[in-house]
Tab-separated table of N, CA and C in Angstrom:
chain	number	residue	atom	x	y	z
A	1	UNK	N	2.980	-21.392	-60.284
A	1	UNK	CA	4.232	-22.061	-60.506
A	1	UNK	C	4.118	-22.875	-61.793
A	2	UNK	N	5.132	-22.778	-62.607
A	2	UNK	CA	5.118	-23.529	-63.857
A	2	UNK	C	5.345	-25.010	-63.576
A	3	UNK	N	4.980	-25.811	-64.547
A	3	UNK	CA	5.155	-27.249	-64.409
A	3	UNK	C	6.635	-27.601	-64.262
A	4	UNK	N	7.488	-26.880	-64.994
A	4	UNK	CA	8.932	-27.106	-64.929
A	4	UNK	C	9.479	-26.741	-63.547
A	5	UNK	N	9.010	-25.643	-62.988
A	5	UNK	CA	9.455	-25.224	-61.657
A	5	UNK	C	8.993	-26.219	-60.597
A	6	UNK	N	7.775	-26.713	-60.736
A	6	UNK	CA	7.257	-27.703	-59.787
A	6	UNK	C	8.080	-28.987	-59.853
A	7	UNK	N	8.452	-29.403	-61.057
A	7	UNK	CA	9.258	-30.610	-61.220
A	7	UNK	C	10.637	-30.420	-60.594
A	8	UNK	N	11.218	-29.231	-60.747
A	8	UNK	CA	12.531	-28.949	-60.149
A	8	UNK	C	12.445	-28.956	-58.626
A	9	UNK	N	11.374	-28.418	-58.087
A	9	UNK	CA	11.175	-28.401	-56.643
A	9	UNK	C	11.000	-29.829	-56.117
A	10	UNK	N	10.222	-30.625	-56.833
A	10	UNK	CA	10.024	-32.015	-56.425
A	10	UNK	C	11.341	-32.768	-56.472
A	11	UNK	N	12.136	-32.522	-57.491
A	11	UNK	CA	13.441	-33.188	-57.603
A	11	UNK	C	14.341	-32.785	-56.449
A	12	UNK	N	14.331	-31.519	-56.083
A	12	UNK	CA	15.146	-31.055	-54.956
A	12	UNK	C	14.691	-31.726	-53.662
A	13	UNK	N	13.386	-31.817	-53.459
A	13	UNK	CA	12.849	-32.512	-52.281
A	13	UNK	C	13.265	-33.981	-52.296
A	14	UNK	N	13.131	-34.628	-53.442
A	14	UNK	CA	13.507	-36.028	-53.569
A	14	UNK	C	14.976	-36.228	-53.211
A	15	UNK	N	15.836	-35.366	-53.728
A	15	UNK	CA	17.275	-35.494	-53.449
A	15	UNK	C	17.565	-35.301	-51.964
A	16	UNK	N	16.874	-34.369	-51.336
A	16	UNK	CA	17.060	-34.135	-49.902
A	16	UNK	C	16.705	-35.383	-49.102
A	17	UNK	N	15.510	-35.930	-49.347
A	17	UNK	CA	15.059	-37.084	-48.577
A	17	UNK	C	15.841	-38.344	-48.921
A	18	UNK	N	16.253	-38.493	-50.176
A	18	UNK	CA	17.094	-39.638	-50.541
A	18	UNK	C	18.435	-39.564	-49.811
A	19	UNK	N	18.997	-38.363	-49.730
A	19	UNK	CA	20.248	-38.187	-48.983
A	19	UNK	C	20.079	-38.593	-47.528
A	20	UNK	N	18.945	-38.219	-46.946
A	20	UNK	CA	18.671	-38.582	-45.551
A	20	UNK	C	18.528	-40.097	-45.408
A	21	UNK	N	17.886	-40.762	-46.370
A	21	UNK	CA	17.724	-42.219	-46.323
A	21	UNK	C	19.080	-42.915	-46.446
A	22	UNK	N	19.937	-42.393	-47.312
A	22	UNK	CA	21.278	-42.969	-47.469
A	22	UNK	C	22.072	-42.802	-46.174
A	23	UNK	N	21.966	-41.658	-45.532
A	23	UNK	CA	22.667	-41.447	-44.256
A	23	UNK	C	22.155	-42.419	-43.180
A	24	UNK	N	20.847	-42.691	-43.168
A	24	UNK	CA	20.306	-43.688	-42.242
A	24	UNK	C	20.922	-45.059	-42.504
A	25	UNK	N	21.057	-45.411	-43.775
A	25	UNK	CA	21.649	-46.698	-44.142
A	25	UNK	C	23.109	-46.757	-43.708
A	26	UNK	N	23.841	-45.681	-43.939
A	26	UNK	CA	25.250	-45.642	-43.539
A	26	UNK	C	25.389	-45.797	-42.029
A	27	UNK	N	24.549	-45.088	-41.273
A	27	UNK	CA	24.605	-45.181	-39.816
A	27	UNK	C	24.252	-46.580	-39.347
A	28	UNK	N	23.309	-47.208	-40.028
A	28	UNK	CA	22.922	-48.561	-39.654
A	28	UNK	C	24.080	-49.532	-39.846
A	29	UNK	N	24.848	-49.360	-40.916
A	29	UNK	CA	26.023	-50.209	-41.126
A	29	UNK	C	27.018	-49.983	-39.995
A	30	UNK	N	27.265	-48.713	-39.649
A	30	UNK	CA	28.188	-48.399	-38.548
A	30	UNK	C	27.721	-49.026	-37.232
A	31	UNK	N	26.408	-49.167	-37.072
A	31	UNK	CA	25.837	-49.742	-35.849
A	31	UNK	C	25.700	-51.260	-35.920
A	32	UNK	N	26.177	-51.860	-37.024
A	32	UNK	CA	26.149	-53.311	-37.153
A	32	UNK	C	24.968	-53.870	-37.911
A	33	UNK	N	24.164	-53.001	-38.524
A	33	UNK	CA	22.993	-53.456	-39.272
A	33	UNK	C	23.253	-53.504	-40.762
A	34	UNK	N	22.193	-53.792	-41.507
A	34	UNK	CA	22.281	-53.877	-42.964
A	34	UNK	C	22.311	-52.501	-43.613
A	35	UNK	N	22.765	-52.420	-44.860
A	35	UNK	CA	22.971	-51.135	-45.543
A	35	UNK	C	21.721	-50.551	-46.202
A	36	UNK	N	20.641	-50.464	-45.427
A	36	UNK	CA	19.390	-49.961	-45.982
A	36	UNK	C	18.728	-49.003	-44.999
A	37	UNK	N	18.201	-47.897	-45.541
A	37	UNK	CA	17.460	-46.932	-44.741
A	37	UNK	C	16.268	-46.430	-45.536
A	38	UNK	N	15.210	-46.040	-44.834
A	38	UNK	CA	14.000	-45.563	-45.510
A	38	UNK	C	13.308	-44.515	-44.654
A	39	UNK	N	12.609	-43.615	-45.335
A	39	UNK	CA	11.887	-42.531	-44.668
A	39	UNK	C	10.519	-42.382	-45.327
A	40	UNK	N	9.487	-42.224	-44.509
A	40	UNK	CA	8.153	-41.911	-45.012
A	40	UNK	C	7.923	-40.432	-44.753
A	41	UNK	N	7.510	-39.731	-45.806
A	41	UNK	CA	7.314	-38.284	-45.758
A	41	UNK	C	5.887	-37.963	-46.175
A	42	UNK	N	5.273	-37.015	-45.469
A	42	UNK	CA	3.942	-36.544	-45.844
A	42	UNK	C	3.938	-35.033	-45.761
A	43	UNK	N	3.460	-34.390	-46.823
A	43	UNK	CA	3.390	-32.930	-46.878
A	43	UNK	C	4.735	-32.286	-46.546
A	44	UNK	N	5.807	-32.895	-47.038
A	44	UNK	CA	7.142	-32.346	-46.854
A	44	UNK	C	7.742	-32.566	-45.478
A	45	UNK	N	7.044	-33.321	-44.623
A	45	UNK	CA	7.519	-33.563	-43.258
A	45	UNK	C	7.813	-35.051	-43.054
A	46	UNK	N	8.884	-35.325	-42.333
A	46	UNK	CA	9.221	-36.705	-41.997
A	46	UNK	C	8.176	-37.263	-41.045
A	47	UNK	N	7.634	-38.412	-41.401
A	47	UNK	CA	6.651	-39.093	-40.560
A	47	UNK	C	7.320	-40.209	-39.772
A	48	UNK	N	8.187	-40.970	-40.441
A	48	UNK	CA	8.810	-42.130	-39.804
A	48	UNK	C	10.054	-42.534	-40.572
A	49	UNK	N	10.926	-43.240	-39.878
A	49	UNK	CA	12.136	-43.777	-40.500
A	49	UNK	C	12.218	-45.270	-40.216
A	50	UNK	N	13.024	-45.944	-41.006
A	50	UNK	CA	13.281	-47.360	-40.792
A	50	UNK	C	14.683	-47.697	-41.245
A	51	UNK	N	15.293	-48.610	-40.545
A	51	UNK	CA	16.595	-49.139	-40.916
A	51	UNK	C	16.482	-50.654	-40.920
A	52	UNK	N	17.313	-51.301	-41.716
A	52	UNK	CA	17.278	-52.742	-41.816
A	52	UNK	C	17.639	-53.357	-40.468
A	53	UNK	N	16.744	-54.176	-39.932
A	53	UNK	CA	16.910	-54.805	-38.621
A	53	UNK	C	16.845	-56.333	-38.712
A	54	UNK	N	17.069	-56.870	-39.895
A	54	UNK	CA	16.924	-58.309	-40.115
A	54	UNK	C	17.817	-59.098	-39.166
A	55	UNK	N	19.116	-58.821	-39.165
A	55	UNK	CA	20.032	-59.606	-38.335
A	55	UNK	C	19.966	-59.178	-36.876
A	56	UNK	N	19.709	-57.929	-36.609
A	56	UNK	CA	19.624	-57.459	-35.225
A	56	UNK	C	18.446	-58.087	-34.503
A	57	UNK	N	17.289	-58.160	-35.184
A	57	UNK	CA	16.059	-58.655	-34.570
A	57	UNK	C	15.734	-60.107	-34.945
A	58	UNK	N	16.601	-60.725	-35.761
A	58	UNK	CA	16.320	-62.073	-36.272
A	58	UNK	C	14.925	-62.134	-36.896
A	59	UNK	N	14.644	-61.126	-37.704
A	59	UNK	CA	13.331	-61.001	-38.343
A	59	UNK	C	13.544	-60.794	-39.841
A	60	UNK	N	13.283	-61.805	-40.657
A	60	UNK	CA	13.520	-61.663	-42.097
A	60	UNK	C	12.639	-60.615	-42.766
A	61	UNK	N	11.601	-60.127	-42.084
A	61	UNK	CA	10.745	-59.087	-42.671
A	61	UNK	C	11.127	-57.687	-42.208
A	62	UNK	N	12.149	-57.553	-41.397
A	62	UNK	CA	12.507	-56.251	-40.826
A	62	UNK	C	13.380	-55.431	-41.789
A	63	UNK	N	12.918	-55.307	-43.013
A	63	UNK	CA	13.601	-54.470	-43.999
A	63	UNK	C	13.330	-53.002	-43.676
A	64	UNK	N	14.215	-52.132	-44.103
A	64	UNK	CA	14.096	-50.705	-43.771
A	64	UNK	C	12.757	-50.123	-44.202
A	65	UNK	N	12.324	-50.438	-45.417
A	65	UNK	CA	11.063	-49.893	-45.911
A	65	UNK	C	9.876	-50.395	-45.094
A	66	UNK	N	9.893	-51.677	-44.751
A	66	UNK	CA	8.811	-52.253	-43.946
A	66	UNK	C	8.798	-51.608	-42.567
A	67	UNK	N	9.974	-51.436	-41.975
A	67	UNK	CA	10.064	-50.791	-40.663
A	67	UNK	C	9.534	-49.354	-40.726
A	68	UNK	N	9.871	-48.629	-41.778
A	68	UNK	CA	9.397	-47.247	-41.924
A	68	UNK	C	7.882	-47.208	-42.126
A	69	UNK	N	7.361	-48.111	-42.916
A	69	UNK	CA	5.912	-48.174	-43.157
A	69	UNK	C	5.170	-48.518	-41.866
A	70	UNK	N	5.692	-49.475	-41.116
A	70	UNK	CA	5.065	-49.826	-39.830
A	70	UNK	C	5.045	-48.619	-38.890
A	71	UNK	N	6.178	-47.941	-38.798
A	71	UNK	CA	6.279	-46.776	-37.910
A	71	UNK	C	5.371	-45.646	-38.383
A	72	UNK	N	5.241	-45.474	-39.696
A	72	UNK	CA	4.366	-44.420	-40.234
A	72	UNK	C	2.911	-44.703	-39.899
A	73	UNK	N	2.502	-45.963	-40.013
A	73	UNK	CA	1.141	-46.330	-39.654
A	73	UNK	C	0.840	-45.998	-38.201
A	74	UNK	N	1.811	-46.317	-37.325
A	74	UNK	CA	1.625	-46.000	-35.902
A	74	UNK	C	1.584	-44.487	-35.686
A	75	UNK	N	2.490	-43.761	-36.330
A	75	UNK	CA	2.573	-42.313	-36.139
A	75	UNK	C	1.323	-41.596	-36.651
A	76	UNK	N	0.787	-42.070	-37.774
A	76	UNK	CA	-0.378	-41.425	-38.373
A	76	UNK	C	-1.699	-42.015	-37.872
A	77	UNK	N	-1.621	-43.120	-37.168
A	77	UNK	CA	-2.823	-43.752	-36.649
A	77	UNK	C	-3.709	-44.357	-37.716
A	78	UNK	N	-3.076	-44.841	-38.799
A	78	UNK	CA	-3.844	-45.430	-39.898
A	78	UNK	C	-2.961	-46.381	-40.690
A	79	UNK	N	-3.600	-47.374	-41.293
A	79	UNK	CA	-2.883	-48.279	-42.183
A	79	UNK	C	-2.865	-47.733	-43.610
A	80	UNK	N	-3.661	-46.709	-43.873
A	80	UNK	CA	-3.759	-46.113	-45.209
A	80	UNK	C	-2.797	-44.933	-45.296
A	81	UNK	N	-1.689	-45.147	-45.947
A	81	UNK	CA	-0.647	-44.130	-46.040
A	81	UNK	C	-0.753	-43.308	-47.326
A	82	UNK	N	-1.968	-43.189	-47.848
A	82	UNK	CA	-2.184	-42.351	-49.032
A	82	UNK	C	-1.634	-40.953	-48.762
A	83	UNK	N	-1.019	-40.377	-49.779
A	83	UNK	CA	-0.474	-39.031	-49.639
A	83	UNK	C	0.941	-39.009	-49.078
A	84	UNK	N	1.518	-40.193	-48.822
A	84	UNK	CA	2.896	-40.235	-48.331
A	84	UNK	C	3.831	-40.661	-49.448
A	85	UNK	N	5.092	-40.348	-49.248
A	85	UNK	CA	6.142	-40.781	-50.169
A	85	UNK	C	7.126	-41.607	-49.361
A	86	UNK	N	7.506	-42.752	-49.903
A	86	UNK	CA	8.497	-43.620	-49.276
A	86	UNK	C	9.824	-43.405	-49.990
A	87	UNK	N	10.799	-42.915	-49.249
A	87	UNK	CA	12.151	-42.728	-49.779
A	87	UNK	C	13.021	-43.853	-49.250
A	88	UNK	N	13.760	-44.499	-50.139
A	88	UNK	CA	14.594	-45.622	-49.753
A	88	UNK	C	16.008	-45.441	-50.289
A	89	UNK	N	16.959	-45.878	-49.495
A	89	UNK	CA	18.348	-45.798	-49.933
A	89	UNK	C	18.626	-46.737	-51.095
A	90	UNK	N	17.751	-47.727	-51.295
A	90	UNK	CA	17.961	-48.709	-52.364
A	90	UNK	C	16.624	-49.131	-52.961
A	91	UNK	N	16.661	-49.591	-54.169
A	91	UNK	CA	15.457	-50.079	-54.850
A	91	UNK	C	14.778	-51.151	-54.008
A	92	UNK	N	13.499	-50.980	-53.736
A	92	UNK	CA	12.804	-51.951	-52.884
A	92	UNK	C	12.744	-53.344	-53.500
A	93	UNK	N	12.937	-54.329	-52.634
A	93	UNK	CA	12.779	-55.726	-53.037
A	93	UNK	C	11.279	-56.020	-53.167
A	94	UNK	N	10.903	-57.197	-53.630
A	94	UNK	CA	9.475	-57.509	-53.760
A	94	UNK	C	8.699	-57.382	-52.446
A	95	UNK	N	9.302	-57.752	-51.317
A	95	UNK	CA	8.631	-57.612	-50.021
A	95	UNK	C	8.327	-56.144	-49.741
A	96	UNK	N	9.308	-55.292	-49.919
A	96	UNK	CA	9.146	-53.870	-49.615
A	96	UNK	C	8.219	-53.177	-50.607
A	97	UNK	N	8.298	-53.564	-51.846
A	97	UNK	CA	7.382	-53.037	-52.845
A	97	UNK	C	5.946	-53.408	-52.490
A	98	UNK	N	5.739	-54.656	-52.089
A	98	UNK	CA	4.401	-55.087	-51.681
A	98	UNK	C	3.912	-54.310	-50.469
A	99	UNK	N	4.790	-54.065	-49.502
A	99	UNK	CA	4.401	-53.285	-48.321
A	99	UNK	C	3.983	-51.876	-48.726
A	100	UNK	N	4.703	-51.286	-49.673
A	100	UNK	CA	4.325	-49.962	-50.170
A	100	UNK	C	2.984	-49.973	-50.873
A	101	UNK	N	2.731	-51.022	-51.643
A	101	UNK	CA	1.442	-51.149	-52.320
A	101	UNK	C	0.313	-51.323	-51.312
A	102	UNK	N	0.495	-52.212	-50.323
A	102	UNK	CA	-0.530	-52.422	-49.303
A	102	UNK	C	-0.739	-51.159	-48.470
A	103	UNK	N	0.323	-50.401	-48.254
A	103	UNK	CA	0.213	-49.162	-47.483
A	103	UNK	C	-0.389	-48.015	-48.278
A	104	UNK	N	-0.539	-48.199	-49.577
A	104	UNK	CA	-1.112	-47.183	-50.454
A	104	UNK	C	-0.261	-45.912	-50.512
A	105	UNK	N	1.087	-46.074	-50.392
A	105	UNK	CA	1.932	-44.890	-50.515
A	105	UNK	C	1.748	-44.297	-51.910
A	106	UNK	N	1.908	-43.009	-51.991
A	106	UNK	CA	1.684	-42.316	-53.263
A	106	UNK	C	2.805	-42.577	-54.258
A	107	UNK	N	4.021	-42.661	-53.723
A	107	UNK	CA	5.193	-42.785	-54.589
A	107	UNK	C	6.322	-43.436	-53.800
A	108	UNK	N	7.150	-44.199	-54.482
A	108	UNK	CA	8.374	-44.747	-53.890
A	108	UNK	C	9.538	-44.203	-54.701
A	109	UNK	N	10.501	-43.618	-53.999
A	109	UNK	CA	11.667	-43.026	-54.645
A	109	UNK	C	12.899	-43.683	-54.020
A	110	UNK	N	13.821	-44.170	-54.862
A	110	UNK	CA	15.003	-44.851	-54.327
A	110	UNK	C	16.270	-44.314	-54.951
A	111	UNK	N	17.400	-44.604	-54.288
A	111	UNK	CA	18.699	-44.121	-54.749
A	111	UNK	C	19.469	-45.234	-55.456
A	112	UNK	N	20.137	-46.114	-54.721
A	112	UNK	CA	20.862	-47.217	-55.354
A	112	UNK	C	19.855	-48.182	-55.983
A	113	UNK	N	20.323	-48.945	-56.979
A	113	UNK	CA	19.393	-49.884	-57.614
A	113	UNK	C	19.711	-51.319	-57.221
A	114	UNK	N	18.911	-52.253	-57.735
A	114	UNK	CA	19.066	-53.647	-57.341
A	114	UNK	C	20.399	-54.238	-57.786
A	115	UNK	N	21.020	-53.682	-58.817
A	115	UNK	CA	22.339	-54.164	-59.218
A	115	UNK	C	23.394	-53.750	-58.200
A	116	UNK	N	23.247	-52.544	-57.634
A	116	UNK	CA	24.163	-52.113	-56.573
A	116	UNK	C	24.044	-53.042	-55.374
A	117	UNK	N	22.802	-53.396	-55.018
A	117	UNK	CA	22.571	-54.295	-53.885
A	117	UNK	C	23.145	-55.679	-54.179
A	118	UNK	N	22.953	-56.159	-55.401
A	118	UNK	CA	23.458	-57.486	-55.762
A	118	UNK	C	24.980	-57.525	-55.670
A	119	UNK	N	25.647	-56.448	-56.059
A	119	UNK	CA	27.107	-56.392	-55.992
A	119	UNK	C	27.599	-56.504	-54.551
A	120	UNK	N	26.754	-56.132	-53.594
A	120	UNK	CA	27.116	-56.219	-52.177
A	120	UNK	C	26.606	-57.510	-51.540
A	121	UNK	N	26.005	-58.392	-52.344
A	121	UNK	CA	25.548	-59.672	-51.828
A	121	UNK	C	24.061	-59.758	-51.529
A	122	UNK	N	23.304	-58.733	-51.899
A	122	UNK	CA	21.849	-58.725	-51.681
A	122	UNK	C	21.161	-58.875	-53.032
A	123	UNK	N	21.163	-60.088	-53.551
A	123	UNK	CA	20.637	-60.318	-54.887
A	123	UNK	C	19.190	-60.776	-54.828
A	124	UNK	N	18.285	-59.903	-55.232
A	124	UNK	CA	16.855	-60.206	-55.249
A	124	UNK	C	16.414	-60.794	-56.582
A	125	UNK	N	17.355	-60.993	-57.486
A	125	UNK	CA	17.034	-61.453	-58.833
A	125	UNK	C	16.181	-62.724	-58.812
A	126	UNK	N	16.542	-63.674	-57.947
A	126	UNK	CA	15.794	-64.934	-57.921
A	126	UNK	C	14.343	-64.717	-57.493
A	127	UNK	N	14.088	-63.702	-56.653
A	127	UNK	CA	12.711	-63.429	-56.231
A	127	UNK	C	11.894	-62.863	-57.384
A	128	UNK	N	12.501	-61.944	-58.139
A	128	UNK	CA	11.807	-61.393	-59.303
A	128	UNK	C	11.519	-62.494	-60.326
A	129	UNK	N	12.489	-63.380	-60.545
A	129	UNK	CA	12.297	-64.495	-61.471
A	129	UNK	C	11.193	-65.427	-60.988
A	130	UNK	N	11.194	-65.691	-59.685
A	130	UNK	CA	10.181	-66.574	-59.115
A	130	UNK	C	8.782	-66.014	-59.360
A	131	UNK	N	8.601	-64.736	-59.120
A	131	UNK	CA	7.284	-64.116	-59.293
A	131	UNK	C	6.820	-64.157	-60.749
A	132	UNK	N	7.762	-64.193	-61.678
A	132	UNK	CA	7.417	-64.212	-63.100
A	132	UNK	C	7.215	-65.637	-63.636
A	133	UNK	N	7.416	-66.629	-62.794
A	133	UNK	CA	7.304	-68.034	-63.190
A	133	UNK	C	5.959	-68.593	-62.733
A	134	UNK	N	5.330	-69.436	-63.538
A	134	UNK	CA	4.107	-70.092	-63.067
A	134	UNK	C	4.383	-70.832	-61.751
A	135	UNK	N	3.419	-70.821	-60.864
A	135	UNK	CA	3.610	-71.339	-59.507
A	135	UNK	C	4.074	-72.797	-59.482
A	136	UNK	N	3.664	-73.595	-60.439
A	136	UNK	CA	4.097	-74.997	-60.410
A	136	UNK	C	5.591	-75.154	-60.697
A	137	UNK	N	6.260	-74.093	-61.112
A	137	UNK	CA	7.694	-74.124	-61.350
A	137	UNK	C	8.509	-73.452	-60.255
A	138	UNK	N	7.863	-73.054	-59.191
A	138	UNK	CA	8.573	-72.377	-58.099
A	138	UNK	C	9.472	-73.340	-57.336
A	139	UNK	N	10.585	-72.806	-56.847
A	139	UNK	CA	11.493	-73.598	-56.011
A	139	UNK	C	10.929	-73.766	-54.604
A	140	UNK	N	10.065	-72.861	-54.191
A	140	UNK	CA	9.384	-72.950	-52.892
A	140	UNK	C	7.969	-73.425	-53.153
A	141	UNK	N	7.640	-74.646	-52.754
A	141	UNK	CA	6.276	-75.117	-52.992
A	141	UNK	C	5.250	-74.261	-52.242
A	142	UNK	N	4.289	-73.743	-52.959
A	142	UNK	CA	3.156	-73.016	-52.395
A	142	UNK	C	1.936	-73.668	-53.027
A	143	UNK	N	1.315	-74.546	-52.259
A	143	UNK	CA	0.267	-75.384	-52.836
A	143	UNK	C	-0.971	-75.388	-51.951
A	144	UNK	N	-2.105	-75.544	-52.590
A	144	UNK	CA	-3.342	-75.793	-51.850
A	144	UNK	C	-3.488	-77.305	-51.835
A	145	UNK	N	-3.044	-77.909	-50.765
A	145	UNK	CA	-3.021	-79.367	-50.666
A	145	UNK	C	-4.407	-79.929	-50.411
A	146	UNK	N	-5.134	-79.279	-49.517
A	146	UNK	CA	-6.447	-79.786	-49.165
A	146	UNK	C	-7.325	-78.601	-48.783
A	147	UNK	N	-8.415	-78.444	-49.464
A	147	UNK	CA	-9.348	-77.378	-49.129
A	147	UNK	C	-10.346	-77.948	-48.135
A	148	UNK	N	-10.299	-77.427	-46.921
A	148	UNK	CA	-11.212	-77.913	-45.895
A	148	UNK	C	-12.609	-77.368	-46.159
A	149	UNK	N	-13.600	-78.034	-45.585
A	149	UNK	CA	-15.004	-77.639	-45.784
A	149	UNK	C	-15.266	-76.223	-45.297
A	150	UNK	N	-14.514	-75.773	-44.297
A	150	UNK	CA	-14.745	-74.445	-43.728
A	150	UNK	C	-13.699	-73.419	-44.182
A	151	UNK	N	-12.988	-73.693	-45.256
A	151	UNK	CA	-11.900	-72.820	-45.702
A	151	UNK	C	-12.348	-71.382	-45.959
A	152	UNK	N	-13.546	-71.183	-46.471
A	152	UNK	CA	-14.004	-69.830	-46.784
A	152	UNK	C	-14.759	-69.172	-45.635
A	153	UNK	N	-14.952	-69.900	-44.538
A	153	UNK	CA	-15.717	-69.355	-43.413
A	153	UNK	C	-15.154	-68.038	-42.864
A	154	UNK	N	-13.839	-67.893	-42.686
A	154	UNK	CA	-13.336	-66.600	-42.192
A	154	UNK	C	-13.735	-65.431	-43.109
A	155	UNK	N	-13.757	-65.661	-44.404
A	155	UNK	CA	-14.131	-64.604	-45.345
A	155	UNK	C	-15.629	-64.321	-45.312
A	156	UNK	N	-16.407	-65.382	-45.126
A	156	UNK	CA	-17.854	-65.182	-44.988
A	156	UNK	C	-18.175	-64.409	-43.709
A	157	UNK	N	-17.487	-64.743	-42.620
A	157	UNK	CA	-17.659	-63.989	-41.373
A	157	UNK	C	-17.272	-62.526	-41.568
A	158	UNK	N	-16.170	-62.321	-42.245
A	158	UNK	CA	-15.691	-60.958	-42.528
A	158	UNK	C	-16.749	-60.183	-43.308
A	159	UNK	N	-17.332	-60.824	-44.283
A	159	UNK	CA	-18.355	-60.172	-45.094
A	159	UNK	C	-19.589	-59.780	-44.293
A	160	UNK	N	-19.891	-60.513	-43.256
A	160	UNK	CA	-21.058	-60.223	-42.414
A	160	UNK	C	-20.726	-59.344	-41.216
A	161	UNK	N	-19.456	-59.135	-40.925
A	161	UNK	CA	-19.032	-58.397	-39.742
A	161	UNK	C	-19.273	-56.900	-39.940
A	162	UNK	N	-20.175	-56.339	-39.143
A	162	UNK	CA	-20.531	-54.921	-39.270
A	162	UNK	C	-19.372	-53.984	-38.919
A	163	UNK	N	-18.480	-54.427	-38.060
A	163	UNK	CA	-17.388	-53.561	-37.619
A	163	UNK	C	-16.127	-53.643	-38.464
A	164	UNK	N	-16.214	-54.307	-39.602
A	164	UNK	CA	-15.001	-54.464	-40.416
A	164	UNK	C	-14.550	-53.107	-40.969
A	165	UNK	N	-13.254	-53.008	-41.096
A	165	UNK	CA	-12.629	-51.835	-41.707
A	165	UNK	C	-12.023	-52.323	-43.023
A	166	UNK	N	-12.523	-51.784	-44.108
A	166	UNK	CA	-12.048	-52.229	-45.427
A	166	UNK	C	-10.627	-51.719	-45.669
A	167	UNK	N	-9.851	-52.583	-46.239
A	167	UNK	CA	-8.516	-52.179	-46.674
A	167	UNK	C	-8.177	-52.851	-47.958
């Protein structure tokens, strides 16, 4: 297969799964949830789906991508999602991007962008700005107020723990 043919096939696959993620988001809105859907795919097969459950579950971390990543980990029996693709109906926010990075997904593909989300009232702009600002200028104080004598002990224990699983 030529490189051009492979790229066309990948684009067709991407469009298929993006369409499915958008339909998940639409259904979630109809069901009273937020307008976000996500799918984790491995080897061309759906592994898991997620829909925004923030208001339904009163969980600020229940974003569609995070829900899909959690479900994929359970379905695959691993926290290492290498070789998977995360398809999202919208550009991932910093939380969802971080979840994809921690999950080691191979690629994240999205449909609507952050400007589309902002137009609907989901403006992540302040989060991106916050991350680009030195911590002493953050609106949310994140400070090391007092370092206790045993602050590094959990990490030292981890380093000595024979049964640890590296991630």
